[in-house]
Short mmCIF file of C-alpha atoms in Angstrom, two decimals:
data_model
loop_
_atom_site.label_atom_id
_atom_site.label_comp_id
_atom_site.label_asym_id
_atom_site.label_seq_id
_atom_site.Cartn_x
_atom_site.Cartn_y
_atom_site.Cartn_z
CA MET A 484 0.04 0.07 0.01
CA LEU A 485 2.64 2.27 0.94
CA LYS A 486 4.48 1.24 -2.47
CA LYS A 487 1.51 2.15 -4.11
CA LEU A 488 1.55 5.77 -2.57
CA ILE A 489 4.89 6.48 -3.13
CA SER A 490 4.70 5.86 -6.92
CA ALA A 491 0.97 7.73 -7.11
CA THR A 492 2.88 11.00 -5.27
CA LEU A 493 5.73 10.63 -7.56
CA ALA A 494 3.85 11.09 -10.93
CA LEU A 495 1.87 14.20 -9.20
CA LEU A 496 5.38 15.30 -9.08
CA PHE A 497 6.42 15.07 -12.63
CA ILE A 498 2.66 16.35 -14.08
CA GLY A 499 2.86 19.25 -12.21
CA VAL A 500 6.68 20.14 -13.34
CA SER A 501 5.47 19.07 -16.52
CA ILE A 502 2.98 22.04 -16.25
CA THR A 503 5.13 24.35 -14.95
CA SER A 504 7.41 23.81 -17.88
CA ALA A 505 5.08 24.82 -20.46
CA GLN A 506 3.91 27.64 -18.78
CA LYS A 507 7.52 29.32 -18.73
CA LYS A 508 7.72 28.18 -22.49
CA LYS A 509 4.42 29.49 -23.63
CA GLU A 510 5.62 32.86 -21.90
CA SER A 511 9.15 32.93 -23.31
CA ASP A 512 7.23 32.39 -26.85
CA GLU A 513 5.24 35.18 -26.37
CA LEU A 514 7.91 37.55 -25.07
CA PRO A 515 11.50 36.78 -27.21
CA VAL A 516 14.17 37.94 -26.95
CA VAL A 517 15.32 40.33 -29.97
CA VAL A 518 18.71 41.10 -30.50
CA ASN A 519 18.05 43.81 -33.05
CA TYR A 520 21.01 45.01 -35.39
CA LEU A 521 22.07 47.07 -38.03
CA GLU A 522 24.30 46.35 -41.15
CA TYR A 523 25.83 49.18 -42.80
CA SER A 524 29.33 49.70 -45.38
CA LEU A 525 32.01 52.45 -45.68
CA PRO A 526 32.80 53.33 -49.32
CA LYS A 527 35.98 53.36 -51.14
CA VAL A 528 36.98 55.82 -54.21
CA LEU A 529 37.43 53.75 -57.49
CA PHE A 530 38.48 56.17 -60.72
CA LYS A 531 36.27 55.87 -63.33
CA VAL A 532 38.54 56.20 -66.66
CA ASP A 533 36.26 56.86 -69.65
CA VAL A 534 38.78 56.56 -72.50
CA THR A 535 38.39 56.75 -76.85
CA LEU A 536 40.50 55.27 -78.43
CA GLN A 537 40.49 55.62 -82.92
CA GLN A 538 41.79 52.72 -84.84
CA VAL A 539 42.96 53.70 -88.12
CA HIS A 540 42.95 50.21 -90.61
CA CYS A 541 44.98 50.38 -93.55
CA VAL A 542 44.67 47.75 -96.34
CA PRO A 543 47.07 48.45 -99.24
CA GLY A 544 45.50 48.10 -102.67
CA PRO A 545 45.84 44.44 -105.24
CA PHE A 546 48.08 46.66 -107.06
CA ALA A 547 50.79 48.82 -105.30
CA LYS A 548 53.53 47.41 -106.75
CA TYR A 549 52.30 48.49 -110.22
CA ALA A 550 51.93 52.74 -108.55
CA SER A 551 55.63 53.98 -108.93
CA SER A 552 55.96 52.80 -112.74
CA LYS A 553 52.00 53.30 -113.88
CA LEU A 554 51.54 56.64 -112.12
CA GLY A 555 54.87 57.77 -110.47
CA ILE A 556 53.68 57.46 -106.87
CA GLU A 557 54.80 55.37 -104.18
CA PRO A 558 52.37 54.06 -101.92
CA GLU A 559 52.67 54.71 -98.35
CA ILE A 560 50.33 51.63 -97.26
CA THR A 561 51.70 48.68 -98.26
CA THR A 562 51.08 46.05 -95.94
CA GLU A 563 47.61 45.23 -93.99
CA LYS A 564 47.61 46.78 -90.30
CA SER A 565 46.13 49.05 -87.60
CA VAL A 566 47.29 52.12 -86.06
CA TRP A 567 45.73 52.73 -82.09
CA SER A 568 45.46 56.46 -80.95
CA MET A 569 43.98 57.90 -78.46
CA LYS A 570 41.23 60.71 -78.42
CA SER A 571 39.79 61.61 -75.74
CA ILE A 572 39.82 60.13 -72.06
CA LYS A 573 37.85 61.74 -68.55
CA VAL A 574 38.51 60.70 -65.04
CA SER A 575 36.28 61.12 -62.57
CA SER A 576 35.88 59.29 -58.71
CA VAL A 577 32.86 56.59 -58.24
CA SER A 578 32.20 55.12 -54.42
CA LEU A 579 31.63 51.51 -53.88
CA PRO A 580 30.84 49.38 -50.35
CA ASP A 581 34.30 48.68 -48.98
CA ALA A 582 34.62 44.58 -48.76
CA ALA A 583 37.17 45.71 -45.84
CA CYS A 584 35.02 47.89 -43.76
CA ARG A 585 31.45 46.52 -43.42
CA TYR A 586 30.14 46.91 -39.78
CA ILE A 587 26.84 45.66 -37.86
CA LEU A 588 26.44 47.87 -34.53
CA GLU A 589 24.32 45.70 -32.33
CA SER A 590 21.53 47.60 -30.38
CA SER A 591 21.75 48.03 -26.70
CA PRO A 592 19.89 50.47 -23.83
CA GLU A 593 21.23 53.52 -25.00
CA ASN A 594 20.51 53.25 -28.90
CA GLU A 595 17.42 51.59 -28.64
CA VAL A 596 15.31 54.03 -30.70
CA LEU A 597 18.41 54.97 -33.10
CA GLN A 598 17.03 55.51 -36.57
CA LEU A 599 20.49 54.58 -38.93
CA ASN A 600 20.58 55.54 -42.37
CA VAL A 601 21.44 53.44 -45.33
CA THR A 602 21.69 54.03 -49.32
CA PRO A 603 20.32 51.13 -51.43
CA GLU A 604 23.36 49.66 -51.87
CA GLY A 605 24.52 49.54 -47.53
CA LEU A 606 26.46 53.00 -47.34
CA LEU A 607 26.01 55.02 -44.75
CA SER A 608 23.97 58.08 -45.05
CA GLY A 609 22.89 59.19 -41.84
CA VAL A 610 22.04 58.64 -38.03
CA GLY A 611 18.40 60.29 -36.53
CA THR A 612 17.90 61.89 -40.14
CA SER A 613 14.60 62.13 -42.30
CA VAL A 614 16.15 61.53 -45.94
CA ASN A 615 18.26 58.00 -47.24
CA GLY A 616 21.12 58.60 -49.53
CA THR A 617 20.88 58.64 -53.17
CA TYR A 618 24.27 57.97 -54.37
CA VAL A 619 23.91 55.90 -56.86
CA MET A 620 26.56 52.56 -57.84
CA PRO A 621 27.98 53.21 -61.49
CA ASP A 622 27.32 50.91 -64.18
CA VAL A 623 30.02 49.32 -65.84
CA ALA A 624 30.18 50.04 -69.95
CA LYS A 625 30.99 47.61 -71.89
CA SER A 626 33.62 48.63 -74.84
CA ILE A 627 32.28 49.64 -78.29
CA GLN A 628 32.68 46.47 -81.13
CA VAL A 629 35.11 47.97 -83.66
CA ALA A 630 34.35 47.17 -87.72
CA ASN A 631 37.37 45.98 -90.29
CA ALA A 632 37.85 48.57 -93.45
CA GLN A 633 37.09 46.36 -96.10
CA VAL A 634 39.77 45.32 -98.49
CA VAL A 635 39.18 47.15 -102.52
CA GLU A 636 39.08 44.41 -105.44
CA PRO A 637 38.70 45.84 -108.53
CA TYR A 638 35.36 44.16 -108.87
CA SER A 639 34.03 45.31 -105.92
CA ILE A 640 33.83 48.94 -107.58
CA ASP A 641 30.61 50.05 -109.62
CA THR A 642 31.77 52.08 -111.85
CA TYR A 643 34.47 48.95 -113.17
CA ASN A 644 32.92 46.92 -115.57
CA PHE A 645 35.57 45.60 -118.21
CA LEU A 646 35.91 42.40 -116.60
CA GLU A 647 36.12 40.62 -120.02
CA TYR A 648 37.44 41.12 -123.22
CA ILE A 649 36.58 39.68 -127.32
CA VAL A 650 39.18 37.47 -128.22
CA ASP A 651 37.87 38.14 -131.84
CA SER A 652 36.77 41.78 -132.23
CA VAL A 653 33.74 42.85 -133.91
CA PHE A 654 33.00 46.36 -133.57
CA VAL A 655 29.93 48.56 -134.67
CA GLU A 656 29.50 52.16 -135.27
CA VAL A 657 27.63 53.43 -132.33
CA LYS A 658 26.19 57.35 -132.49
CA GLY A 659 27.55 59.58 -129.42
CA PRO A 660 26.91 63.16 -128.46
CA LYS A 661 26.55 65.15 -131.10
CA ASN A 662 26.43 63.01 -133.60
CA VAL A 663 29.70 61.53 -132.72
CA ILE A 664 30.41 58.37 -134.53
CA THR A 665 32.08 55.97 -132.32
CA LYS A 666 33.28 52.09 -132.74
CA GLN A 667 32.34 49.71 -129.95
CA PHE A 668 32.47 46.17 -129.57
CA ASP A 669 29.32 44.51 -130.74
CA PRO A 670 27.35 42.84 -128.06
CA ASN A 671 26.05 40.46 -130.00
CA SER A 672 29.01 39.30 -131.89
CA PRO A 673 29.33 34.96 -131.67
CA TYR A 674 32.75 35.50 -130.60
CA HIS A 675 33.57 34.38 -127.65
CA TYR A 676 34.94 35.89 -124.67
CA ASP A 677 37.95 35.72 -122.02
CA VAL A 678 39.05 37.04 -118.58
CA LYS A 679 41.70 40.37 -118.89
CA ASN A 680 44.75 39.38 -116.80
CA GLU A 681 46.25 42.06 -114.13
CA GLU A 682 48.25 43.42 -116.96
CA MET A 683 44.89 44.39 -118.40
CA VAL A 684 42.89 45.22 -115.35
CA VAL A 685 45.93 47.73 -114.99
CA GLN A 686 45.89 49.63 -117.95
CA ASP A 687 41.91 49.68 -117.71
CA VAL A 688 41.69 51.04 -114.33
CA LEU A 689 44.91 53.79 -115.99
CA ASP A 690 42.64 54.54 -119.07
CA LYS A 691 39.29 55.20 -116.59
CA ILE A 692 41.20 57.54 -114.63
CA TYR A 693 42.33 59.47 -117.60
CA ASP A 694 38.80 59.30 -119.33
CA LEU A 695 37.07 60.91 -116.11
CA ARG A 696 39.86 63.70 -115.83
CA THR A 697 39.15 64.29 -119.57
CA ASP A 698 35.90 64.60 -118.61
CA ARG A 699 36.12 66.25 -115.88
CA THR A 700 38.06 69.12 -117.66
CA ASP A 701 35.59 69.46 -119.98
CA LEU A 702 32.52 69.45 -118.27
CA LEU A 703 34.74 72.60 -116.40
CA ARG A 704 35.50 74.34 -119.40
CA GLY A 705 31.95 74.23 -120.75
CA ASP A 706 32.83 71.76 -124.09
CA ARG A 707 30.66 68.77 -123.01
CA GLU A 708 26.96 69.12 -122.71
CA ILE A 709 25.33 68.30 -119.66
CA ASP A 710 21.64 66.98 -119.52
CA GLU A 711 19.19 69.19 -118.13
CA ASN A 712 18.28 67.05 -115.60
CA ALA A 713 22.02 66.51 -113.77
CA SER A 714 23.64 69.30 -111.88
CA LEU A 715 27.51 69.62 -112.92
CA SER A 716 28.26 69.35 -108.81
CA THR A 717 26.52 66.25 -108.79
CA ILE A 718 28.67 65.16 -111.71
CA LEU A 719 31.65 65.90 -110.39
CA LYS A 720 30.68 64.59 -106.93
CA ASN A 721 30.82 61.80 -108.64
CA TYR A 722 33.58 61.79 -110.36
CA ASP A 723 36.38 62.69 -106.97
CA LYS A 724 34.08 59.03 -105.70
CA MET A 725 35.02 57.53 -108.78
CA GLU A 726 38.70 58.05 -109.02
CA LYS A 727 39.06 58.11 -105.57
CA GLU A 728 37.93 54.46 -105.59
CA TYR A 729 40.48 53.47 -108.75
CA PHE A 730 43.47 55.63 -107.03
CA ALA A 731 42.73 53.42 -104.28
CA LEU A 732 43.15 49.90 -106.03
CA PHE A 733 46.85 51.38 -106.72
CA LEU A 734 47.66 53.34 -103.51
CA GLY A 735 45.65 51.08 -100.47
CA CYS A 736 42.53 53.05 -98.40
CA SER A 737 41.79 53.16 -94.32
CA ASP A 738 39.42 52.85 -92.54
CA THR A 739 39.21 55.23 -89.40
CA VAL A 740 36.74 53.71 -86.48
CA GLU A 741 35.95 54.63 -83.14
CA GLN A 742 36.18 52.52 -79.99
CA LYS A 743 35.55 53.31 -76.23
CA TYR A 744 35.86 52.14 -73.25
CA THR A 745 35.37 52.03 -69.27
CA LEU A 746 37.84 51.04 -67.07
CA TYR A 747 37.57 51.33 -63.13
CA VAL A 748 41.19 52.18 -61.36
CA ASP A 749 41.96 51.79 -57.70
CA PRO A 750 44.53 53.81 -56.51
CA VAL A 751 47.44 52.84 -54.61
CA ASN A 752 51.12 54.15 -54.40
CA MET A 753 50.37 57.67 -53.16
CA LYS A 754 54.34 58.13 -53.27
CA THR A 755 55.06 56.83 -56.78
CA GLY A 756 51.98 56.70 -58.94
CA GLN A 757 49.96 54.17 -60.77
CA VAL A 758 49.57 52.27 -64.24
CA ALA A 759 46.08 53.24 -65.47
CA PHE A 760 46.47 50.84 -68.69
CA ARG A 761 48.68 50.52 -71.83
CA ILE A 762 48.26 51.74 -75.20
CA SER A 763 49.68 49.59 -77.96
CA GLU A 764 49.68 51.26 -81.85
CA SER A 765 49.08 47.91 -82.90
CA SER A 766 46.79 45.88 -80.99
CA GLY A 767 44.51 49.14 -78.55
CA ILE A 768 44.20 48.47 -75.09
CA VAL A 769 47.06 45.72 -73.67
CA ASP A 770 48.02 44.78 -69.87
CA THR A 771 49.30 46.86 -67.75
CA LYS A 772 52.21 44.64 -67.62
CA ASP A 773 52.76 44.98 -70.98
CA SER A 774 56.32 47.16 -71.52
CA SER A 775 56.30 47.38 -74.98
CA ALA A 776 52.82 49.64 -74.92
CA LYS A 777 52.60 53.16 -74.07
CA PRO A 778 51.08 53.61 -70.12
CA VAL A 779 48.98 55.90 -69.04
CA ILE A 780 49.62 56.90 -65.79
CA LEU A 781 47.97 58.84 -62.70
CA THR A 782 50.45 60.64 -60.24
CA TYR A 783 49.20 61.81 -56.75
CA SER A 784 50.61 64.63 -55.41
CA GLY A 785 49.82 66.92 -52.22
CA VAL A 786 48.45 63.45 -50.33
CA GLN A 787 46.89 65.46 -47.47
CA LEU A 788 46.78 62.51 -44.79
CA PRO A 789 44.03 62.78 -41.98
CA MET A 790 46.38 63.37 -38.30
CA ARG A 791 43.79 61.37 -35.90
CA PRO A 792 45.14 57.65 -35.40
CA ALA A 793 42.61 55.65 -35.94
CA ALA A 794 39.92 54.71 -33.13
CA GLN A 795 39.09 51.11 -31.53
CA LEU A 796 35.59 49.92 -32.04
CA SER A 797 33.08 48.29 -30.09
CA GLY A 798 29.70 46.18 -31.19
CA SER A 799 27.79 49.55 -30.58
CA ASP A 800 30.06 52.12 -32.22
CA LEU A 801 29.37 53.95 -35.53
CA ALA A 802 31.92 53.72 -37.84
CA TYR A 803 32.83 56.61 -39.78
CA ARG A 804 35.76 58.04 -42.02
CA ILE A 805 38.57 60.93 -42.23
CA PRO A 806 39.25 60.79 -45.74
CA ALA A 807 42.76 61.51 -47.54
CA VAL A 808 42.79 64.35 -50.33
CA THR A 809 45.51 64.80 -52.98
CA ASN A 810 45.71 65.92 -56.34
CA VAL A 811 45.58 63.71 -58.90
CA THR A 812 47.45 64.45 -62.45
CA VAL A 813 46.46 61.93 -65.62
CA SER A 814 49.99 61.59 -67.85
CA TYR A 815 50.48 59.86 -71.24
CA ASP A 816 52.82 60.12 -73.91
CA ASN A 817 55.44 62.11 -71.73
CA ALA A 818 52.47 64.80 -71.61
CA ALA A 819 49.88 65.71 -68.79
CA LEU A 820 46.32 65.51 -70.22
CA MET A 821 44.37 66.46 -67.37
CA SER A 822 44.27 66.74 -63.53
CA PHE A 823 41.72 67.24 -60.58
CA ASN A 824 41.46 66.74 -57.34
CA ALA A 825 40.12 63.75 -56.03
CA ILE A 826 39.35 62.51 -52.25
CA ILE A 827 40.19 58.73 -51.35
CA PRO A 828 38.57 57.41 -48.17
CA GLN A 829 40.39 54.40 -47.97
CA TRP A 830 44.00 56.72 -47.19
CA GLY A 831 42.08 58.50 -44.48
CA VAL A 832 41.06 57.04 -40.78
CA ILE A 833 37.73 55.56 -39.34
CA GLN A 834 36.82 57.72 -36.21
CA LYS A 835 33.44 56.52 -34.08
CA PHE A 836 30.57 57.84 -32.25
CA THR A 837 29.65 55.85 -28.90
CA ALA A 838 25.97 54.60 -28.19
CA ASN A 839 25.55 57.74 -25.60
CA GLU A 840 26.57 60.26 -28.19
CA LEU A 841 24.63 58.98 -31.31
CA ASN A 842 21.83 59.28 -28.34
CA ASN A 843 21.97 62.54 -28.64
CA LEU A 844 22.42 63.30 -32.24
CA LYS A 845 21.84 63.54 -35.56
CA ILE A 846 24.44 63.36 -38.60
CA ASP A 847 24.48 62.99 -41.76
CA PHE A 848 27.61 61.84 -43.81
CA TYR A 849 28.33 62.23 -47.23
CA SER A 850 27.76 58.46 -48.71
CA GLN A 851 30.49 58.61 -51.30
CA TYR A 852 33.24 59.34 -48.57
CA GLY A 853 31.93 58.15 -45.57
CA SER A 854 32.92 61.22 -44.14
CA LEU A 855 30.32 64.21 -41.45
CA LYS A 856 28.60 66.36 -43.64
CA SER A 857 27.23 68.18 -40.51
CA VAL A 858 26.67 67.04 -36.60
CA VAL A 859 23.14 68.63 -34.71
CA LYS A 860 22.07 68.26 -31.21
CA ARG A 861 19.04 66.22 -30.78
#
């Protein structure tokens, strides 16, 4: 009997303990312990370089070897090549979140009602203010595709149609301007045709150039009548175009195109400067390690560094930057192209506001530099 009584008592105690535990668990669910924290980043500055290169693509003429003997001109274009040069450059500063300066501000009794403002990218913009940061992250631009010059072929020129000649010549008389009778090949001749060899084609091109110049002279002198629907300036312009096409067969041609790049350069080496990129005359923009290409150099002068040492931060402190200031000079081919002042946060030092200070202040930051804009007591 005593054993049964002891067992029943233990069972009741266990049930009581279970009910008490359930009640405590329920109370805990209703009032959870919440640890609040706010994440933010400080910025770093990169230099955005917008550069336009000009590519001149040169193609030799198919009859270049005849230029000296037939025209008395030595062609400047003897091999196919591209020559690159800089046309314009613009350098400006942009800000990005610094991966090495990401922080978490933990909640505490002193700052539990703190309002922290950040940009959409997480850059710190203010404390206890109503306006969020508006800084917009830059987009990386892609370079424009370059189109190569087209090789000039004698058969691609619209005005050139002497592709064949008649082996057994048959001529017919044709009336021309002012009733002048000329002899021309009979297109209905039963005789067979043959393709001209290179020397024959060259001679035909030379004859065509001579005819164009003769006709131009006659037009300017008024020795030739012009159709009433035609314009002298239009005819002369077409003649110039045709002559240029024929000369290109001997002297070659060139095509000029532009290619635009957007590069981002991390400022380093404040004492010695740095090579931002290099330009090769034969290849355009190349690796900075290619010593055969000309460098675009950034040098820094008058660097002003903060005198205060960096602060030691705790979880309830808010970090901000005192940035460095410098003058940047952009040089290429031993000439200074441009110079501008720049703020570089990552060269400066990090300071802090404590939890007690934050509770009594309204603070605005330059979100792109992480530095103080204004501090006002609440």
